[in-house]
Coordinates of N, CA and C in Angstrom, one line a residue:
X1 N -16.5 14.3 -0.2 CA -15.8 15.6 0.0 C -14.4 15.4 0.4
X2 N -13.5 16.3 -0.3 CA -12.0 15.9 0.1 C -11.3 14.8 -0.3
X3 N -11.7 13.6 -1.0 CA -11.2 12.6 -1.6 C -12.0 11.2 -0.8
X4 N -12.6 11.5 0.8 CA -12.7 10.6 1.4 C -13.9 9.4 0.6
X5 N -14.6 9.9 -0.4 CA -14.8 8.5 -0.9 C -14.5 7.5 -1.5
X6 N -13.4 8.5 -2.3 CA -12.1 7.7 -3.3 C -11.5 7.0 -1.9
X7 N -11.0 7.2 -0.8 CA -10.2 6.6 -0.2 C -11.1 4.9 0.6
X8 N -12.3 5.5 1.0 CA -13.4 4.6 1.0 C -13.3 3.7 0.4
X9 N -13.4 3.8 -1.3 CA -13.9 3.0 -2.2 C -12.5 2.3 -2.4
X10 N -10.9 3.0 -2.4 CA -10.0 1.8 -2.6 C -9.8 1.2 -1.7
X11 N -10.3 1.3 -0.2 CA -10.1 0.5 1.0 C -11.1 -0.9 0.5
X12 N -12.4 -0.8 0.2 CA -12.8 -1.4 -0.5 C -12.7 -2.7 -1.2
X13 N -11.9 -1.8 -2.3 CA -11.2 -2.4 -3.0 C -10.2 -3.5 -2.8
X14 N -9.4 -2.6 -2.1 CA -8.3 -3.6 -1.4 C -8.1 -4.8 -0.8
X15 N -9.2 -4.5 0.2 CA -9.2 -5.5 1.4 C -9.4 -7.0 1.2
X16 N -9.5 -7.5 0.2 CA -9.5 -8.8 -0.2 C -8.3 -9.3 -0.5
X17 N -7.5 -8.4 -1.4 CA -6.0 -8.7 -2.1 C -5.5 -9.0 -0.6
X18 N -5.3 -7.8 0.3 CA -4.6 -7.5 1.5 C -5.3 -8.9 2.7
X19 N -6.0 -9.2 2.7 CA -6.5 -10.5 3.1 C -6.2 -11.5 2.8
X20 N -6.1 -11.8 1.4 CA -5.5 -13.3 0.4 C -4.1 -13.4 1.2
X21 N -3.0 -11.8 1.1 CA -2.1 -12.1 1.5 C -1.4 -12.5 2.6
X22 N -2.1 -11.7 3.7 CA -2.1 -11.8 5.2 C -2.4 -13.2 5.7
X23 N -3.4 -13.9 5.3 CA -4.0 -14.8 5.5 C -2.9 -16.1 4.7
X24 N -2.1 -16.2 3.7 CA -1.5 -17.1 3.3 C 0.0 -17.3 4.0
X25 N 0.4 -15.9 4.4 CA 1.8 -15.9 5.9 C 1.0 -16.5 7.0
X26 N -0.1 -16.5 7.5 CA -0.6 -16.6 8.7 C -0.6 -18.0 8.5
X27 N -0.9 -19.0 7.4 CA -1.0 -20.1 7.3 C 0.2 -20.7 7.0
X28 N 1.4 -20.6 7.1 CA 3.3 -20.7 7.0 C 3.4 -20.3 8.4
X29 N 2.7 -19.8 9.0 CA 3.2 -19.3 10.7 C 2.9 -20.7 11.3
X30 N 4.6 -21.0 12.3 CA 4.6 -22.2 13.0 C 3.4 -22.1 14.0
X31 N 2.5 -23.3 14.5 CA 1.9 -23.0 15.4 C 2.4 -23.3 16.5
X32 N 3.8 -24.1 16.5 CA 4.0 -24.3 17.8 C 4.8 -23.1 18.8
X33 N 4.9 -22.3 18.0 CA 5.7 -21.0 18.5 C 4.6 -20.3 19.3
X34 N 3.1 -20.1 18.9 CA 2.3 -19.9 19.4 C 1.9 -20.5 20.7
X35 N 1.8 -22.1 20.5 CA 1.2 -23.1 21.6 C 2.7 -22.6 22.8
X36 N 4.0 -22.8 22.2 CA 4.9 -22.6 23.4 C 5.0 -21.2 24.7
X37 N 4.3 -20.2 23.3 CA 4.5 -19.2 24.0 C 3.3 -18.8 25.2
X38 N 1.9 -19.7 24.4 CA 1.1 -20.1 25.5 C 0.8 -20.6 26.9
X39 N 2.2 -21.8 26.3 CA 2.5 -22.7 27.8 C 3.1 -21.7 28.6
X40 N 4.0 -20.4 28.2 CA 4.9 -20.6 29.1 C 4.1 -19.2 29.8
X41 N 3.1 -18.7 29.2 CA 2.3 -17.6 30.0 C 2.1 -16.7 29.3
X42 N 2.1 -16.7 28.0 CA 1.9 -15.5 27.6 C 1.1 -15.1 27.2
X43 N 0.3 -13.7 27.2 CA -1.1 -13.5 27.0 C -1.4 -13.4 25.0
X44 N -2.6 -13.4 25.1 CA -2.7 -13.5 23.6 C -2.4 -12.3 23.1
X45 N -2.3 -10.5 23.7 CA -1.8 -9.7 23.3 C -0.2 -9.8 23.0
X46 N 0.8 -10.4 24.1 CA 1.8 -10.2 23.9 C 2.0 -11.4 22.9
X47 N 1.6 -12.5 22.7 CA 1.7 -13.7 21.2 C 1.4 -12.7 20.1
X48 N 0.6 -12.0 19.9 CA 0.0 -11.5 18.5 C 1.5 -10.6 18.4
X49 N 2.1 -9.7 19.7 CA 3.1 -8.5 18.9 C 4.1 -8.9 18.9
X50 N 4.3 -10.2 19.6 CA 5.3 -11.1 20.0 C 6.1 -11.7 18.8
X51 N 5.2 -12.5 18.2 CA 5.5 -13.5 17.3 C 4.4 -13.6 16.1
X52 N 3.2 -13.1 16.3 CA 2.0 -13.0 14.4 C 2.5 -11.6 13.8
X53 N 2.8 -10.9 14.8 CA 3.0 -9.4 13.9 C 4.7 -9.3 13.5
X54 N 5.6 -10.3 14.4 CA 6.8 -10.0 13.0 C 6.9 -10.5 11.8
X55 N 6.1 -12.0 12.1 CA 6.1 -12.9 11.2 C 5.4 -12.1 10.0
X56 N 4.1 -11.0 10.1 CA 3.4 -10.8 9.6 C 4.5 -9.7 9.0
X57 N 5.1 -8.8 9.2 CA 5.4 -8.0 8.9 C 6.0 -7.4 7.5
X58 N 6.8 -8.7 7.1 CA 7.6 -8.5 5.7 C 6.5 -8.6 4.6
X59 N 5.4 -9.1 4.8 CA 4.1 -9.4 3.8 C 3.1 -7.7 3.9
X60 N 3.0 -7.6 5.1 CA 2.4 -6.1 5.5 C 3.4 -5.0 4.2
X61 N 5.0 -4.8 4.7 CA 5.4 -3.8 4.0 C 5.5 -4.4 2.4
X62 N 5.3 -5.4 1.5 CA 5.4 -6.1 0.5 C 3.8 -5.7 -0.3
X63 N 2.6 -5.6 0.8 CA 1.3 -5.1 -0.1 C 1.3 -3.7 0.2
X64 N 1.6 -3.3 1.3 CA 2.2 -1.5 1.8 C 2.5 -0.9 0.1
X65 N 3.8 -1.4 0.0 CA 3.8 -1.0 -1.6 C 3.6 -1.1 -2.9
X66 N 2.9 -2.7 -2.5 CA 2.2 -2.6 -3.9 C 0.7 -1.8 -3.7
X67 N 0.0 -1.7 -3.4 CA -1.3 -0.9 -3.0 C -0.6 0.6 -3.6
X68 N 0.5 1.4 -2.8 CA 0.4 2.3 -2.9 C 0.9 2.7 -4.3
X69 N 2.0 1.7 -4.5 CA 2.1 2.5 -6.2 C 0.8 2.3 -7.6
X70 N 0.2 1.1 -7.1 CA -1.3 0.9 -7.8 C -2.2 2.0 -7.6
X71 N -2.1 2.5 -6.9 CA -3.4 3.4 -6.4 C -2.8 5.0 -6.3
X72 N -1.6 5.1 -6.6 CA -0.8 6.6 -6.4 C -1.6 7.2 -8.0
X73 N -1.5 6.2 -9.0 CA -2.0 6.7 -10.0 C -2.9 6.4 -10.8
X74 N -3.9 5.5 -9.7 CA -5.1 5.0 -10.1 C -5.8 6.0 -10.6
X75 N -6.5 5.4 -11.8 CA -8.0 6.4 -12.7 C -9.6 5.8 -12.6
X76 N -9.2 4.5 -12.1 CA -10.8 4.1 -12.5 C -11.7 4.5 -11.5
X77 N -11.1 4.6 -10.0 CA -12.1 5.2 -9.2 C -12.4 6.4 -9.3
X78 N -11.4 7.5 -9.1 CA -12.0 8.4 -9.4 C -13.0 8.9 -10.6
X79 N -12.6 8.3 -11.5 CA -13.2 8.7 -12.8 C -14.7 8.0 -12.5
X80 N -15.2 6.8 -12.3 CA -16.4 6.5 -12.1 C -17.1 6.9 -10.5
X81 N -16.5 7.7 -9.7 CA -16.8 8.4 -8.5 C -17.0 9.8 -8.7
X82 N -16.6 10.2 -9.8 CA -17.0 11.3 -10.2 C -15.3 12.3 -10.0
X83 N -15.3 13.9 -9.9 CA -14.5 14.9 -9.2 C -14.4 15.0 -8.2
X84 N -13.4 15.3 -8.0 CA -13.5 15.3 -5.9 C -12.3 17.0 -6.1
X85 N -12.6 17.4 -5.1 CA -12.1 18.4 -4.5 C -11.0 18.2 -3.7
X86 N -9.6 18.6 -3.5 CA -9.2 18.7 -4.6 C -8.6 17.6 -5.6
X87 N -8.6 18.1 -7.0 CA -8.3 17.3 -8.2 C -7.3 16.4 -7.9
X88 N -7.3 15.0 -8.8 CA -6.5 14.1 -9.0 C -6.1 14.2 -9.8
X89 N -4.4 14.0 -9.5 CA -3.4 13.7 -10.9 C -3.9 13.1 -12.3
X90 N -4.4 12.1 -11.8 CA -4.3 11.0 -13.0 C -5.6 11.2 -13.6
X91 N -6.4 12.2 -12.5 CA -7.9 12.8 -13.9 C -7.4 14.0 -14.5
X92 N -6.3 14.6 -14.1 CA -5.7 15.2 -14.7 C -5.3 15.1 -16.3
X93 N -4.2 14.3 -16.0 CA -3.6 13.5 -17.1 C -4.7 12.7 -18.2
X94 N -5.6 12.1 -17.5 CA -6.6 11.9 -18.5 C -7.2 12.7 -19.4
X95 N -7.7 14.0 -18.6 CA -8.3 15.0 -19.3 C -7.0 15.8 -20.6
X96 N -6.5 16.1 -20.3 CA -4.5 16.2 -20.9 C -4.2 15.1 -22.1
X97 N -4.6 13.8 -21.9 CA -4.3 12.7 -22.9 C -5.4 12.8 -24.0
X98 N -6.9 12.9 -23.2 CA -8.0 12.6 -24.2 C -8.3 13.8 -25.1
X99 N -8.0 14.8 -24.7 CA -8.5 16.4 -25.1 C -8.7 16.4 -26.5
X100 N -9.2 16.8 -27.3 CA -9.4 17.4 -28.6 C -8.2 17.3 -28.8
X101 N -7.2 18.7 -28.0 CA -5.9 19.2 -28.8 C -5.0 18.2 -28.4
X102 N -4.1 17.7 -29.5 CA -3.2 16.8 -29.1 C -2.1 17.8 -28.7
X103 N -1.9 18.8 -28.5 CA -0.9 19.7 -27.9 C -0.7 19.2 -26.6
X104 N -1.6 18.9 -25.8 CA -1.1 18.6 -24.2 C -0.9 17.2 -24.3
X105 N -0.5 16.4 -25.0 CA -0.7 15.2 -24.7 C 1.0 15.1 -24.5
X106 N 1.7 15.8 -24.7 CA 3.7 15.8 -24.0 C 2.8 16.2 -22.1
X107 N 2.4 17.2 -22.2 CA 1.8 17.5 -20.8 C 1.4 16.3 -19.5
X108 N 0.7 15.8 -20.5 CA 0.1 14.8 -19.5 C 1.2 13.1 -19.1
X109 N 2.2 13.3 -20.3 CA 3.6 12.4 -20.3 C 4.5 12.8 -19.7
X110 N 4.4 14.0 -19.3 CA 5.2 15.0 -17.9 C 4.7 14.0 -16.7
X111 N 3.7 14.7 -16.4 CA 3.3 14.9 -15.5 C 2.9 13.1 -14.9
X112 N 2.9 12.0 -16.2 CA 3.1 10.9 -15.7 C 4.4 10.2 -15.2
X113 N 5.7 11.1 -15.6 CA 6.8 10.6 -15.7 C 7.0 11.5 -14.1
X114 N 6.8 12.8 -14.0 CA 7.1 12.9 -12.8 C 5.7 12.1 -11.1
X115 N 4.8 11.9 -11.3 CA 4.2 10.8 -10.9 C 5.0 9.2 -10.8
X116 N 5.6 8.9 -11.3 CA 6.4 7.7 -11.6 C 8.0 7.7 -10.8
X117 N 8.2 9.1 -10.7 CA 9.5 9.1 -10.1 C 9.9 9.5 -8.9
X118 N 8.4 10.1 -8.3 CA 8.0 10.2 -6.9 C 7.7 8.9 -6.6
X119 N 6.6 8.6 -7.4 CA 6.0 6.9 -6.3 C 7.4 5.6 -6.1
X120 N 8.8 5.6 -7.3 CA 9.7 5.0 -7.6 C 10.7 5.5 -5.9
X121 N 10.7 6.9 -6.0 CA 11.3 7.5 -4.8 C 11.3 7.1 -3.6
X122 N 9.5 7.4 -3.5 CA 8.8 6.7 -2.2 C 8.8 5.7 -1.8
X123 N 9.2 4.8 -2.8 CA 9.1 3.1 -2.7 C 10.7 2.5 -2.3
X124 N 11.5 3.5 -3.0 CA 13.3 3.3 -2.6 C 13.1 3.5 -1.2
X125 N 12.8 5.0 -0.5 CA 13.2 5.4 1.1 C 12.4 4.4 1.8
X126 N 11.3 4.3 1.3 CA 10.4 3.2 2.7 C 11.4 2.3 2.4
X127 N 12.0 1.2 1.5 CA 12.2 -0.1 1.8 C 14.0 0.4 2.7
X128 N 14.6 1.3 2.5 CA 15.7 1.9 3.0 C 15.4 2.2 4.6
X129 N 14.4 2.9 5.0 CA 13.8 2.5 6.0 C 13.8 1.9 6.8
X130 N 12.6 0.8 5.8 CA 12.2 -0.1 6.9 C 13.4 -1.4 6.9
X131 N 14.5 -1.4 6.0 CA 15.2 -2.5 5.9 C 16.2 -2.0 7.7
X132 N 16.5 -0.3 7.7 CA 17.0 -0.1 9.4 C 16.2 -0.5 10.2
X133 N 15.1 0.0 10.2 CA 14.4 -1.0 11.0 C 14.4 -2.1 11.8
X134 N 14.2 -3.2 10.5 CA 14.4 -4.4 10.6 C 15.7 -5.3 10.9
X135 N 16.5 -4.8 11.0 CA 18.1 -4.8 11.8 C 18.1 -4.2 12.5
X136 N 17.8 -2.8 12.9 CA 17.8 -2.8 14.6 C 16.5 -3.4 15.3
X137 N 15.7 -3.9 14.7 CA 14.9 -5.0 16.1 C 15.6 -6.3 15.6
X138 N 15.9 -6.5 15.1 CA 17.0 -8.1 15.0 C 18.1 -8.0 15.9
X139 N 18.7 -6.6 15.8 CA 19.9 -6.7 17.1 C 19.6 -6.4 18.5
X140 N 18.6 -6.4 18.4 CA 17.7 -6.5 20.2 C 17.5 -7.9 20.5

């Protein structure tokens, strides 16, 4: 109901990709940065936000957007999860592409081009963003 098992099912999905990645930065992470910040007292809470989660961070916002543009206009789940309430773009478009009448098929090339130039959008501001971001905690 509501989408929540399409959202389910690409979490799902995901979490392996999002793991290969996370886990291949974590393995390039110095350990001695860790062991020092150990000697000198630091709890394993402040090590993790300290020094795993910046290091982690440029890989975090790098699957952030790939996931999201993959999945802004994903069809396979929904379409094999059935309709959800309310409708998806891209079952939209499908329904628009496959139809009998080839008349909507400009329709459904709309409405992929404007899908393409929102998710292209979304993907400009976040890195515009997070690149302030990441300069003002550098200048701290």
């Amino acid at each position: 109901r509501y989408g929540l098992d399409i959202i389910l099912a690409n979490i799902y999905k995901e979490t392996p990709f999002v793991i290969v990645m996370v886990y291949a930065v974590l393995l390039k992470t110095d350990n001695r940065l860790i062991q020092t910040a150990s000697m000198l007292g630091a709890s394993p809470v402040r090590i993790f936000f300290r020094i795993i989660l910046p290091a982690l961070m440029p890989i975090i916002n790098t699957v952030f957007i790939i996931i999201f543009v993959y999945n802004f206009g994903s069809f396979e789940i929904p379409y094999v999860l059935g309709s959800s309430k309310p409708g998806l773009l891209s079952m939209r478009v499908y329904d628009y592409f496959f139809m009998k009448d080839l008349s909507l098929r400009p329709v459904a090339m709309a409405i992929l081009m404007v899908i393409f130039v929102f998710s292209m959008s979304f993907v400009y501001i976040y890195s515009r963003v997070i690149s302030k971001i990441d300069i003002r905690d550098r200048k701290l």
